């Protein structure tokens, strides 16, 4: 199993980046580097978060997104003026979107995927989840609920005023900044979790530390590490928003999930 | 493990529904019933999909959603007129949202969760994923990418015209209808997958069919069942939209995932 994983990883790292952009976004290079530098993980796709304007055929659903024209893409904050010229090019139904950070990480073992998922939830990425293929590929998707999707034109005609577009870019920019804070939180939580996991389980080669005094894994220091998760737990608590909801059980489930390291 | 699962299920089914609404939404009663009637599953929360208008404090992020005022909620299509009176009550920043079907299903074994995940992806719910707690609770979340999130007021002031709200409700209604089609597709795919799984693996009590001729699991019929998944596969194929994307590998991953039953 391990040999298969390393072969997959090797194949992945030797491949060309086939995305539109062709490279990892600058704001998440450190995250991708950290993961690809570990024996337990490699990334298969990522986006740091972006503000986009896409023009689709009227009445088409988002399933046909591949037929859309991309009028504007920014991985940073933007202004209303940045959008006015692209939006004027719309012939169909243009939709303004903020799409937050998304990351797909292939994981060596199920426990590695659980660690990644737990860190993601604790860092505010509440729509994260695992998938397991029949060939044994285990992938954790890190996803946020933190989006924005606003129709701006219909059949090429602008439906809102300049003032609204100005307000919209402010909202999107705030979401972009919150998104970057969450990425940083995710990176820090991930570093801590990987350090604790390495110390608790030994390195991937199963070598034990030569001298117990070399290990940071004292009771006090472990508690310090754990507090990263305990402190963050409340951010991820589900709210009783669902229509049919066993919230007390959901809270417990999440606590169980978030306490993977305790 | 099985005894623990059944105890969890019993506890869940004996509990009050603590959601705002207090009951399962009508459009997904058949889905929830199907799942709770199986030994491998029970649902912990669900929403059939809804159009909502929530009023939040200006500059607050969605993390503070619990402090928002709910101005409007509908689990069916709506009109601009339905919204005008609620939107007039906004004092802060009101946001119009379409939130699609979401379902959390606790699963007995990992393979049960994989089946659920595969059916979800094949039915168009591309943001679905598993979580596994340290106590062994395995939950599949069925989630769509199919949302809408539109700021409508700032500090109580309406930012758009009545015509825009009319268009917005039309877009939301289309998404609601597509959402209901996906729920139906999910229900049908789930029924087929559960039938195939039961026939292939025998019932949960591990009794084999008494007579092989009783079984539908002939080569031709198996192919018929599988075609449900094969036919749907293209809907869920990821598009090369990510900034760093190993699309060929992602496609393969998804195929692996979607081919769980082949």
Short mmCIF file of C-alpha atoms in Angstrom, two decimals:
data_model
loop_
_atom_site.label_atom_id
_atom_site.label_comp_id
_atom_site.label_asym_id
_atom_site.label_seq_id
_atom_site.Cartn_x
_atom_site.Cartn_y
_atom_site.Cartn_z
CA UNK A 1 0.00 0.00 0.00
CA UNK A 2 2.77 2.42 0.95
CA UNK A 3 4.67 1.61 -2.24
CA UNK A 4 1.54 2.29 -4.30
CA UNK A 5 1.08 5.63 -2.52
CA UNK A 6 4.67 6.68 -3.18
CA UNK A 7 4.33 5.68 -6.84
CA UNK A 8 1.16 7.81 -7.13
CA UNK A 9 2.97 10.68 -5.44
CA UNK A 10 5.98 10.37 -7.74
CA UNK A 11 3.73 10.29 -10.82
CA UNK A 12 1.85 13.35 -9.55
CA UNK A 13 4.95 15.40 -8.79
CA UNK A 14 6.48 14.57 -12.18
CA UNK A 15 3.36 15.71 -14.06
CA UNK A 16 2.71 19.05 -15.69
CA UNK A 17 0.25 21.34 -13.92
CA UNK A 18 -2.73 21.19 -16.30
CA UNK A 19 -4.76 23.99 -14.72
CA UNK A 20 -5.69 27.17 -16.62
CA UNK A 21 -3.10 29.08 -14.59
CA UNK A 22 -0.43 26.36 -14.73
CA UNK A 23 1.01 26.99 -11.28
CA UNK A 24 0.20 26.97 -7.57
CA UNK A 25 -1.27 30.28 -6.32
CA UNK A 26 1.24 32.41 -4.42
CA UNK A 27 -0.85 32.66 -1.23
CA UNK A 28 -0.84 28.89 -0.74
CA UNK A 29 2.63 27.94 -2.00
CA UNK A 30 3.74 27.39 1.63
CA UNK A 31 0.75 25.10 2.31
CA UNK A 32 1.34 23.02 -0.84
CA UNK A 33 5.08 22.87 -0.08
CA UNK A 34 4.48 21.72 3.49
CA UNK A 35 2.19 18.92 2.32
CA UNK A 36 4.28 17.74 -0.62
CA UNK A 37 7.34 17.68 1.65
CA UNK A 38 5.65 15.10 3.91
CA UNK A 39 5.62 11.36 3.27
CA UNK A 40 1.91 11.15 4.22
CA UNK A 41 0.54 13.62 1.68
CA UNK A 42 0.55 15.21 -1.73
CA UNK A 43 -1.76 17.80 -3.26
CA UNK A 44 -3.75 17.03 -6.42
CA UNK A 45 -5.46 20.42 -6.94
CA UNK A 46 -5.71 23.76 -5.20
CA UNK A 47 -6.94 27.34 -5.47
CA UNK A 48 -6.12 30.06 -2.93
CA UNK A 49 -9.51 31.72 -3.52
CA UNK A 50 -10.65 34.04 -6.28
CA UNK A 51 -13.09 36.66 -7.42
CA UNK A 52 -14.52 35.76 -10.83
CA UNK A 53 -17.04 36.99 -13.35
CA UNK A 54 -18.39 34.36 -15.74
CA UNK A 55 -20.82 34.79 -18.57
CA UNK A 56 -23.15 31.89 -19.24
CA UNK A 57 -25.99 31.10 -21.58
CA UNK A 58 -29.29 32.38 -20.11
CA UNK A 59 -31.21 29.70 -18.20
CA UNK A 60 -28.18 27.36 -18.12
CA UNK A 61 -27.43 25.71 -14.81
CA UNK A 62 -23.98 25.63 -13.22
CA UNK A 63 -23.51 22.11 -14.63
CA UNK A 64 -22.64 23.83 -17.94
CA UNK A 65 -19.95 25.99 -16.33
CA UNK A 66 -17.37 24.73 -18.82
CA UNK A 67 -19.24 26.51 -21.63
CA UNK A 68 -19.06 29.85 -19.87
CA UNK A 69 -16.84 32.75 -20.88
CA UNK A 70 -14.52 33.91 -18.11
CA UNK A 71 -14.76 37.70 -18.13
CA UNK A 72 -12.64 38.39 -15.04
CA UNK A 73 -10.45 36.44 -12.58
CA UNK A 74 -8.52 37.83 -9.61
CA UNK A 75 -6.79 35.98 -6.78
CA UNK A 76 -6.51 39.23 -4.84
CA UNK A 77 -8.93 41.97 -3.81
CA UNK A 78 -10.42 44.10 -6.58
CA UNK A 79 -12.35 47.33 -7.20
CA UNK A 80 -15.66 48.10 -8.95
CA UNK A 81 -13.65 49.74 -11.72
CA UNK A 82 -11.81 46.45 -12.36
CA UNK A 83 -15.19 44.87 -13.08
CA UNK A 84 -16.97 47.51 -15.16
CA UNK A 85 -15.12 46.82 -18.40
CA UNK A 86 -15.42 42.98 -18.18
CA UNK A 87 -19.11 43.18 -17.20
CA UNK A 88 -19.78 45.35 -20.28
CA UNK A 89 -18.58 42.42 -22.43
CA UNK A 90 -21.37 40.12 -21.20
CA UNK A 91 -23.71 38.79 -23.88
CA UNK A 92 -25.50 36.27 -21.70
CA UNK A 93 -26.09 35.97 -17.93
CA UNK A 94 -22.98 37.15 -16.07
CA UNK A 95 -22.51 35.96 -12.49
CA UNK A 96 -20.08 37.49 -10.00
CA UNK A 97 -18.56 34.96 -7.60
CA UNK A 98 -16.21 34.77 -4.70
CA UNK A 99 -14.84 31.24 -4.51
CA UNK A 100 -12.84 30.50 -1.35
CA UNK A 101 -9.70 28.38 -0.84
CA UNK A 102 -10.05 24.79 -1.96
CA UNK A 103 -7.45 22.06 -1.65
CA UNK A 104 -7.45 18.37 -2.53
CA UNK A 105 -4.87 16.31 -0.67
CA UNK A 106 -4.19 12.64 -1.34
CA UNK A 107 -3.35 10.93 1.95
CA UNK A 108 -1.32 7.80 2.63
CA UNK A 109 -3.48 6.29 5.37
CA UNK A 110 -6.98 6.88 6.69
CA UNK A 111 -5.57 8.37 9.90
CA UNK A 112 -3.56 10.90 7.84
CA UNK A 113 -6.80 11.92 6.09
CA UNK A 114 -8.58 12.20 9.45
CA UNK A 115 -5.85 14.49 10.77
CA UNK A 116 -6.13 16.69 7.66
CA UNK A 117 -9.93 16.79 7.96
CA UNK A 118 -9.80 17.66 11.63
CA UNK A 119 -7.32 20.50 11.01
CA UNK A 120 -9.52 21.79 8.16
CA UNK A 121 -12.70 21.82 10.28
CA UNK A 122 -10.88 23.51 13.17
CA UNK A 123 -9.56 26.18 10.83
CA UNK A 124 -13.05 27.12 9.66
CA UNK A 125 -13.35 24.96 6.52
CA UNK A 126 -16.64 23.39 7.49
CA UNK A 127 -17.47 21.77 4.14
CA UNK A 128 -14.35 19.60 4.15
CA UNK A 129 -14.62 15.85 3.68
CA UNK A 130 -12.90 12.63 2.69
CA UNK A 131 -13.35 10.41 -0.32
CA UNK A 132 -12.03 6.88 -0.64
CA UNK A 133 -11.83 5.20 -4.05
CA UNK A 134 -12.06 1.48 -4.71
CA UNK A 135 -8.36 1.52 -5.67
CA UNK A 136 -7.50 2.85 -2.20
CA UNK A 137 -6.93 6.50 -3.06
CA UNK A 138 -7.84 8.54 0.00
CA UNK A 139 -8.41 12.23 -0.63
CA UNK A 140 -9.30 14.97 1.82
CA UNK A 141 -11.02 17.97 0.25
CA UNK A 142 -10.60 21.19 2.24
CA UNK A 143 -13.62 23.39 1.50
CA UNK A 144 -15.28 26.44 2.97
CA UNK A 145 -18.91 27.55 3.18
CA UNK A 146 -17.69 31.10 2.66
CA UNK A 147 -18.89 32.01 -0.88
CA UNK A 148 -20.75 34.67 -2.83
CA UNK A 149 -22.72 34.19 -6.06
CA UNK A 150 -24.51 37.18 -7.54
CA UNK A 151 -26.23 37.47 -10.96
CA UNK A 152 -25.22 40.80 -12.56
CA UNK A 153 -26.53 40.70 -16.14
CA UNK A 154 -29.36 39.00 -18.03
CA UNK A 155 -28.97 38.57 -21.81
CA UNK A 156 -26.09 41.05 -21.64
CA UNK A 157 -28.12 43.76 -19.84
CA UNK A 158 -26.76 45.05 -16.53
CA UNK A 159 -29.31 44.49 -13.74
CA UNK A 160 -27.71 46.58 -10.97
CA UNK A 161 -26.10 50.00 -10.53
CA UNK A 162 -22.43 50.96 -10.19
CA UNK A 163 -22.97 51.64 -6.48
CA UNK A 164 -24.14 48.04 -5.95
CA UNK A 165 -21.08 46.66 -7.79
CA UNK A 166 -18.91 48.85 -5.56
CA UNK A 167 -20.59 47.41 -2.44
CA UNK A 168 -20.29 43.88 -3.84
CA UNK A 169 -16.53 44.19 -4.38
CA UNK A 170 -16.19 45.42 -0.78
CA UNK A 171 -18.04 42.32 0.47
CA UNK A 172 -15.95 40.05 -1.78
CA UNK A 173 -12.74 41.73 -0.59
CA UNK A 174 -13.73 41.19 3.05
CA UNK A 175 -14.37 37.53 2.26
CA UNK A 176 -11.02 37.30 0.47
CA UNK A 177 -9.25 38.73 3.54
CA UNK A 178 -11.09 36.36 5.90
CA UNK A 179 -10.19 33.55 3.49
CA UNK A 180 -6.48 34.44 3.74
CA UNK A 181 -6.73 34.51 7.56
CA UNK A 182 -8.29 31.03 7.46
CA UNK A 183 -5.55 29.74 5.15
CA UNK A 184 -2.96 31.04 7.62
CA UNK A 185 -4.83 29.43 10.51
CA UNK A 186 -5.04 26.17 8.54
CA UNK A 187 -1.29 26.31 7.84
CA UNK A 188 -0.41 26.92 11.50
CA UNK A 189 -2.81 24.24 12.77
CA UNK A 190 -1.45 21.83 10.18
CA UNK A 191 2.16 22.47 11.23
CA UNK A 192 1.25 21.89 14.88
CA UNK A 193 -0.79 18.76 14.15
CA UNK A 194 1.93 17.25 11.97
CA UNK A 195 4.54 17.95 14.67
CA UNK A 196 2.39 16.28 17.34
CA UNK A 197 1.55 13.34 15.06
CA UNK A 198 5.21 12.80 14.18
CA UNK A 199 6.26 12.93 17.83
CA UNK A 200 3.44 10.66 19.00
CA UNK A 201 3.77 8.04 16.31
CA UNK A 202 7.42 8.32 15.38
CA UNK A 203 8.61 9.31 11.91
CA UNK A 204 7.09 7.56 8.86
CA UNK A 205 10.09 5.19 8.76
CA UNK A 206 8.94 4.01 12.23
CA UNK A 207 12.23 4.99 13.88
CA UNK A 208 11.71 5.91 17.52
CA UNK A 209 13.47 9.01 18.91
CA UNK A 210 17.01 8.05 20.02
CA UNK A 211 16.65 9.73 23.36
CA UNK A 212 13.34 10.45 25.07
CA UNK A 213 14.72 13.82 26.18
CA UNK A 214 14.93 14.82 22.48
CA UNK A 215 11.15 14.59 22.26
CA UNK A 216 8.93 17.60 22.90
CA UNK A 217 6.15 15.22 23.74
CA UNK A 218 5.91 15.96 27.47
CA UNK A 219 2.50 16.16 29.05
CA UNK A 220 2.65 19.97 29.26
CA UNK A 221 3.85 20.44 25.72
CA UNK A 222 1.26 18.02 24.37
CA UNK A 223 -1.41 20.06 26.11
CA UNK A 224 -0.04 23.21 24.47
CA UNK A 225 -0.33 21.59 21.06
CA UNK A 226 -3.79 20.26 21.79
CA UNK A 227 -4.97 23.70 22.78
CA UNK A 228 -4.69 24.72 19.13
CA UNK A 229 -7.65 22.44 18.44
CA UNK A 230 -9.55 23.03 21.66
CA UNK A 231 -9.32 26.80 21.17
CA UNK A 232 -10.64 26.62 17.65
CA UNK A 233 -13.39 24.14 18.26
CA UNK A 234 -16.21 26.64 18.73
CA UNK A 235 -15.67 28.21 15.32
CA UNK A 236 -16.69 24.97 13.65
CA UNK A 237 -19.74 24.18 15.75
CA UNK A 238 -22.72 23.60 13.51
CA UNK A 239 -25.63 25.89 14.14
CA UNK A 240 -29.13 24.45 14.44
CA UNK A 241 -30.04 25.76 10.98
CA UNK A 242 -31.08 22.51 9.40
CA UNK A 243 -34.67 21.57 9.00
CA UNK A 244 -34.30 18.15 10.56
CA UNK A 245 -31.40 18.25 12.91
CA UNK A 246 -30.16 16.16 15.76
CA UNK A 247 -27.95 19.03 16.91
CA UNK A 248 -26.85 17.59 20.23
CA UNK A 249 -25.61 14.52 18.43
CA UNK A 250 -24.03 16.60 15.66
CA UNK A 251 -22.15 18.65 18.22
CA UNK A 252 -20.90 15.49 19.83
CA UNK A 253 -19.90 14.10 16.44
CA UNK A 254 -17.94 17.21 15.69
CA UNK A 255 -16.30 17.19 19.08
CA UNK A 256 -15.31 13.59 18.50
CA UNK A 257 -13.90 14.58 15.15
CA UNK A 258 -12.07 17.61 16.48
CA UNK A 259 -10.65 15.68 19.39
CA UNK A 260 -8.81 13.23 17.19
CA UNK A 261 -5.54 14.31 18.79
CA UNK A 262 -6.54 14.42 22.44
CA UNK B 1 -18.90 -2.17 16.42
CA UNK B 2 -22.28 -3.19 14.99
CA UNK B 3 -23.84 -3.13 18.46
CA UNK B 4 -22.47 0.37 19.06
CA UNK B 5 -23.90 1.52 15.70
CA UNK B 6 -27.33 0.14 16.48
CA UNK B 7 -27.24 1.76 19.94
CA UNK B 8 -26.38 5.12 18.30
CA UNK B 9 -29.19 4.63 15.81
CA UNK B 10 -31.68 3.73 18.52
CA UNK B 11 -30.68 6.81 20.55
CA UNK B 12 -31.00 9.00 17.47
CA UNK B 13 -34.42 7.70 16.45
CA UNK B 14 -35.73 8.10 20.01
CA UNK B 15 -34.61 11.73 20.22
CA UNK B 16 -36.68 14.83 19.60
CA UNK B 17 -35.94 16.74 16.38
CA UNK B 18 -34.21 19.85 17.74
CA UNK B 19 -34.16 21.83 14.48
CA UNK B 20 -35.96 25.18 14.11
CA UNK B 21 -38.63 23.46 12.04
CA UNK B 22 -38.87 20.34 14.19
CA UNK B 23 -39.55 17.89 11.36
CA UNK B 24 -38.12 16.42 8.17
CA UNK B 25 -38.89 18.50 5.04
CA UNK B 26 -41.69 17.04 2.94
CA UNK B 27 -39.61 16.81 -0.26
CA UNK B 28 -37.09 14.47 1.35
CA UNK B 29 -39.29 12.40 3.64
CA UNK B 30 -38.94 9.43 1.26
CA UNK B 31 -35.13 9.74 1.26
CA UNK B 32 -34.92 9.93 5.06
CA UNK B 33 -37.39 7.02 5.36
CA UNK B 34 -35.41 4.85 2.94
CA UNK B 35 -32.19 5.46 4.87
CA UNK B 36 -33.62 5.04 8.37
CA UNK B 37 -35.29 1.81 7.24
CA UNK B 38 -31.91 0.26 6.41
CA UNK B 39 -29.62 -1.38 8.93
CA UNK B 40 -26.55 0.37 7.47
CA UNK B 41 -27.70 3.98 7.89
CA UNK B 42 -29.51 6.64 9.82
CA UNK B 43 -29.83 10.38 9.14
CA UNK B 44 -28.59 12.94 11.68
CA UNK B 45 -29.65 16.15 9.89
CA UNK B 46 -31.22 17.21 6.62
CA UNK B 47 -32.68 20.10 4.66
CA UNK B 48 -34.46 19.69 1.33
CA UNK B 49 -33.21 23.10 0.15
CA UNK B 50 -34.48 26.58 0.89
CA UNK B 51 -34.64 30.20 -0.14
CA UNK B 52 -33.77 32.44 2.80
CA UNK B 53 -33.29 36.09 3.64
CA UNK B 54 -31.13 36.79 6.68
CA UNK B 55 -30.27 40.12 8.22
CA UNK B 56 -26.82 40.40 9.77
CA UNK B 57 -24.77 43.07 11.47
CA UNK B 58 -22.87 45.12 8.87
CA UNK B 59 -19.30 43.85 8.31
CA UNK B 60 -19.98 40.60 10.17
CA UNK B 61 -18.74 37.44 8.51
CA UNK B 62 -20.84 34.32 8.07
CA UNK B 63 -19.20 32.89 11.21
CA UNK B 64 -21.68 35.04 13.17
CA UNK B 65 -24.70 33.62 11.31
CA UNK B 66 -26.30 32.56 14.57
CA UNK B 67 -26.73 36.26 15.50
CA UNK B 68 -28.64 37.01 12.32
CA UNK B 69 -32.36 37.70 12.07
CA UNK B 70 -34.18 35.34 9.72
CA UNK B 71 -36.46 37.56 7.66
CA UNK B 72 -37.76 34.91 5.24
CA UNK B 73 -37.57 31.12 4.78
CA UNK B 74 -39.21 29.05 2.05
CA UNK B 75 -38.65 25.42 1.12
CA UNK B 76 -40.52 25.96 -2.14
CA UNK B 77 -40.28 28.46 -4.99
CA UNK B 78 -41.19 32.08 -4.20
CA UNK B 79 -42.00 35.38 -5.86
CA UNK B 80 -40.47 38.87 -5.60
CA UNK B 81 -43.62 39.96 -3.76
CA UNK B 82 -42.99 37.32 -1.09
CA UNK B 83 -39.66 39.03 -0.39
CA UNK B 84 -40.52 42.74 -0.50
CA UNK B 85 -42.16 42.90 2.92
CA UNK B 86 -39.41 40.87 4.72
CA UNK B 87 -36.63 42.86 3.00
CA UNK B 88 -38.22 46.12 4.20
CA UNK B 89 -37.69 44.90 7.79
CA UNK B 90 -33.91 44.77 7.39
CA UNK B 91 -31.93 47.01 9.76
CA UNK B 92 -28.51 45.62 8.91
CA UNK B 93 -27.05 43.83 5.88
CA UNK B 94 -29.65 41.46 4.43
CA UNK B 95 -28.44 38.60 2.26
CA UNK B 96 -30.64 36.52 -0.05
CA UNK B 97 -29.57 32.88 -0.31
CA UNK B 98 -30.52 29.72 -2.04
CA UNK B 99 -29.21 26.80 0.02
CA UNK B 100 -29.49 23.41 -1.72
CA UNK B 101 -30.31 19.97 -0.28
CA UNK B 102 -27.99 18.84 2.49
CA UNK B 103 -28.07 15.50 4.27
CA UNK B 104 -25.88 13.95 6.97
CA UNK B 105 -26.02 10.19 7.14
CA UNK B 106 -24.31 8.11 9.80
CA UNK B 107 -23.06 4.87 8.24
CA UNK B 108 -22.38 1.49 9.82
CA UNK B 109 -19.21 0.59 7.92
CA UNK B 110 -16.75 2.47 5.75
CA UNK B 111 -18.02 0.65 2.65
CA UNK B 112 -21.57 1.82 3.41
CA UNK B 113 -20.27 5.40 3.57
CA UNK B 114 -18.39 4.91 0.28
CA UNK B 115 -21.57 3.69 -1.41
CA UNK B 116 -23.48 6.73 -0.12
CA UNK B 117 -20.70 9.08 -1.25
CA UNK B 118 -20.53 7.52 -4.69
CA UNK B 119 -24.31 7.79 -5.17
CA UNK B 120 -24.16 11.44 -4.03
CA UNK B 121 -21.38 12.37 -6.47
CA UNK B 122 -23.15 10.55 -9.32
CA UNK B 123 -26.37 12.41 -8.56
CA UNK B 124 -24.69 15.81 -8.90
CA UNK B 125 -23.79 16.50 -5.25
CA UNK B 126 -20.14 17.24 -5.92
CA UNK B 127 -19.25 18.71 -2.51
CA UNK B 128 -20.14 15.52 -0.66
CA UNK B 129 -17.63 13.92 1.68
CA UNK B 130 -17.03 11.56 4.59
CA UNK B 131 -15.93 12.26 8.13
CA UNK B 132 -14.70 9.65 10.58
CA UNK B 133 -14.52 10.43 14.30
CA UNK B 134 -12.11 8.90 16.76
CA UNK B 135 -15.03 7.04 18.36
CA UNK B 136 -15.76 5.37 15.01
CA UNK B 137 -18.73 7.43 13.90
CA UNK B 138 -18.70 7.50 10.10
CA UNK B 139 -20.80 10.23 8.52
CA UNK B 140 -21.36 10.98 4.84
CA UNK B 141 -22.40 14.56 4.14
CA UNK B 142 -24.33 14.97 0.88
CA UNK B 143 -23.70 18.52 -0.38
CA UNK B 144 -24.12 20.46 -3.59
CA UNK B 145 -22.13 23.31 -5.15
CA UNK B 146 -25.42 24.72 -6.36
CA UNK B 147 -25.93 27.90 -4.26
CA UNK B 148 -26.72 31.58 -4.52
CA UNK B 149 -25.69 34.32 -2.07
CA UNK B 150 -26.65 37.89 -2.87
CA UNK B 151 -26.35 40.99 -0.64
CA UNK B 152 -29.59 43.01 -0.87
CA UNK B 153 -29.37 45.72 1.79
CA UNK B 154 -26.64 47.63 3.62
CA UNK B 155 -27.49 49.17 7.01
CA UNK B 156 -31.15 48.57 6.19
CA UNK B 157 -31.00 50.39 2.82
CA UNK B 158 -32.10 48.44 -0.27
CA UNK B 159 -29.25 48.31 -2.82
CA UNK B 160 -31.17 46.93 -5.82
CA UNK B 161 -34.44 47.52 -7.66
CA UNK B 162 -37.66 45.48 -7.61
CA UNK B 163 -36.86 44.21 -11.12
CA UNK B 164 -33.58 42.73 -9.89
CA UNK B 165 -35.33 40.98 -6.98
CA UNK B 166 -37.83 39.59 -9.48
CA UNK B 167 -34.99 38.20 -11.62
CA UNK B 168 -33.23 36.84 -8.53
CA UNK B 169 -36.28 34.88 -7.41
CA UNK B 170 -36.53 33.40 -10.93
CA UNK B 171 -32.89 32.25 -10.70
CA UNK B 172 -33.46 30.86 -7.20
CA UNK B 173 -36.63 29.07 -8.34
CA UNK B 174 -34.73 27.45 -11.24
CA UNK B 175 -32.09 26.29 -8.78
CA UNK B 176 -34.79 24.96 -6.45
CA UNK B 177 -36.32 22.97 -9.32
CA UNK B 178 -32.92 21.60 -10.38
CA UNK B 179 -32.31 20.78 -6.71
CA UNK B 180 -35.53 18.74 -6.56
CA UNK B 181 -34.53 16.87 -9.74
CA UNK B 182 -31.18 16.04 -8.14
CA UNK B 183 -32.88 14.82 -4.96
CA UNK B 184 -35.05 12.54 -7.07
CA UNK B 185 -32.00 11.31 -9.00
CA UNK B 186 -30.19 10.73 -5.67
CA UNK B 187 -33.18 8.75 -4.34
CA UNK B 188 -33.38 6.57 -7.46
CA UNK B 189 -29.62 5.98 -7.59
CA UNK B 190 -29.64 5.17 -3.89
CA UNK B 191 -32.45 2.63 -4.27
CA UNK B 192 -30.58 0.94 -7.15
CA UNK B 193 -27.25 0.95 -5.33
CA UNK B 194 -28.75 -0.46 -2.13
CA UNK B 195 -30.50 -3.21 -4.13
CA UNK B 196 -27.25 -4.14 -5.89
CA UNK B 197 -25.25 -3.98 -2.65
CA UNK B 198 -27.77 -6.17 -0.83
CA UNK B 199 -27.78 -8.73 -3.63
CA UNK B 200 -23.99 -8.76 -3.99
CA UNK B 201 -23.15 -8.95 -0.31
CA UNK B 202 -26.22 -10.64 1.08
CA UNK B 203 -28.50 -9.01 3.65
CA UNK B 204 -26.97 -7.41 6.77
CA UNK B 205 -27.61 -10.61 8.70
CA UNK B 206 -25.25 -12.31 6.21
CA UNK B 207 -27.91 -14.74 4.98
CA UNK B 208 -27.25 -15.75 1.39
CA UNK B 209 -30.21 -15.90 -1.04
CA UNK B 210 -31.95 -19.28 -0.66
CA UNK B 211 -31.99 -19.93 -4.36
CA UNK B 212 -29.65 -18.34 -6.88
CA UNK B 213 -32.58 -17.97 -9.28
CA UNK B 214 -34.21 -15.59 -6.74
CA UNK B 215 -31.35 -13.20 -7.22
CA UNK B 216 -31.51 -10.41 -9.80
CA UNK B 217 -27.75 -10.35 -9.82
CA UNK B 218 -27.22 -11.82 -13.27
CA UNK B 219 -24.54 -10.33 -15.47
CA UNK B 220 -27.09 -8.48 -17.64
CA UNK B 221 -29.05 -7.13 -14.72
CA UNK B 222 -25.90 -6.08 -12.89
CA UNK B 223 -24.92 -4.11 -15.99
CA UNK B 224 -28.34 -2.44 -15.97
CA UNK B 225 -27.83 -1.36 -12.39
CA UNK B 226 -24.29 -0.21 -13.02
CA UNK B 227 -25.41 1.88 -15.95
CA UNK B 228 -27.12 4.19 -13.48
CA UNK B 229 -23.65 5.21 -12.33
CA UNK B 230 -21.92 5.04 -15.69
CA UNK B 231 -24.62 7.19 -17.25
CA UNK B 232 -24.34 9.85 -14.61
CA UNK B 233 -20.58 9.97 -14.39
CA UNK B 234 -20.03 12.87 -16.77
CA UNK B 235 -22.21 15.20 -14.72
CA UNK B 236 -19.78 15.01 -11.84
CA UNK B 237 -16.55 15.34 -13.78
CA UNK B 238 -14.44 18.13 -12.34
CA UNK B 239 -13.62 20.91 -14.74
CA UNK B 240 -10.05 22.18 -14.98
CA UNK B 241 -10.97 25.36 -13.11
CA UNK B 242 -8.52 25.08 -10.28
CA UNK B 243 -5.37 27.12 -10.22
CA UNK B 244 -3.12 24.17 -9.56
CA UNK B 245 -4.77 21.08 -10.88
CA UNK B 246 -3.72 17.63 -11.78
CA UNK B 247 -6.91 17.17 -13.76
CA UNK B 248 -6.05 13.90 -15.43
CA UNK B 249 -5.39 12.43 -12.01
CA UNK B 250 -8.53 14.04 -10.55
CA UNK B 251 -10.63 12.58 -13.33
CA UNK B 252 -9.13 9.21 -12.65
CA UNK B 253 -9.77 9.63 -8.93
CA UNK B 254 -13.39 10.44 -9.60
CA UNK B 255 -13.78 7.54 -11.98
CA UNK B 256 -12.31 5.27 -9.32
CA UNK B 257 -14.77 6.69 -6.86
CA UNK B 258 -17.72 6.44 -9.18
CA UNK B 259 -16.84 2.94 -10.17
CA UNK B 260 -17.11 1.62 -6.66
CA UNK B 261 -19.82 -0.78 -7.79
CA UNK B 262 -18.28 -2.01 -11.01
#
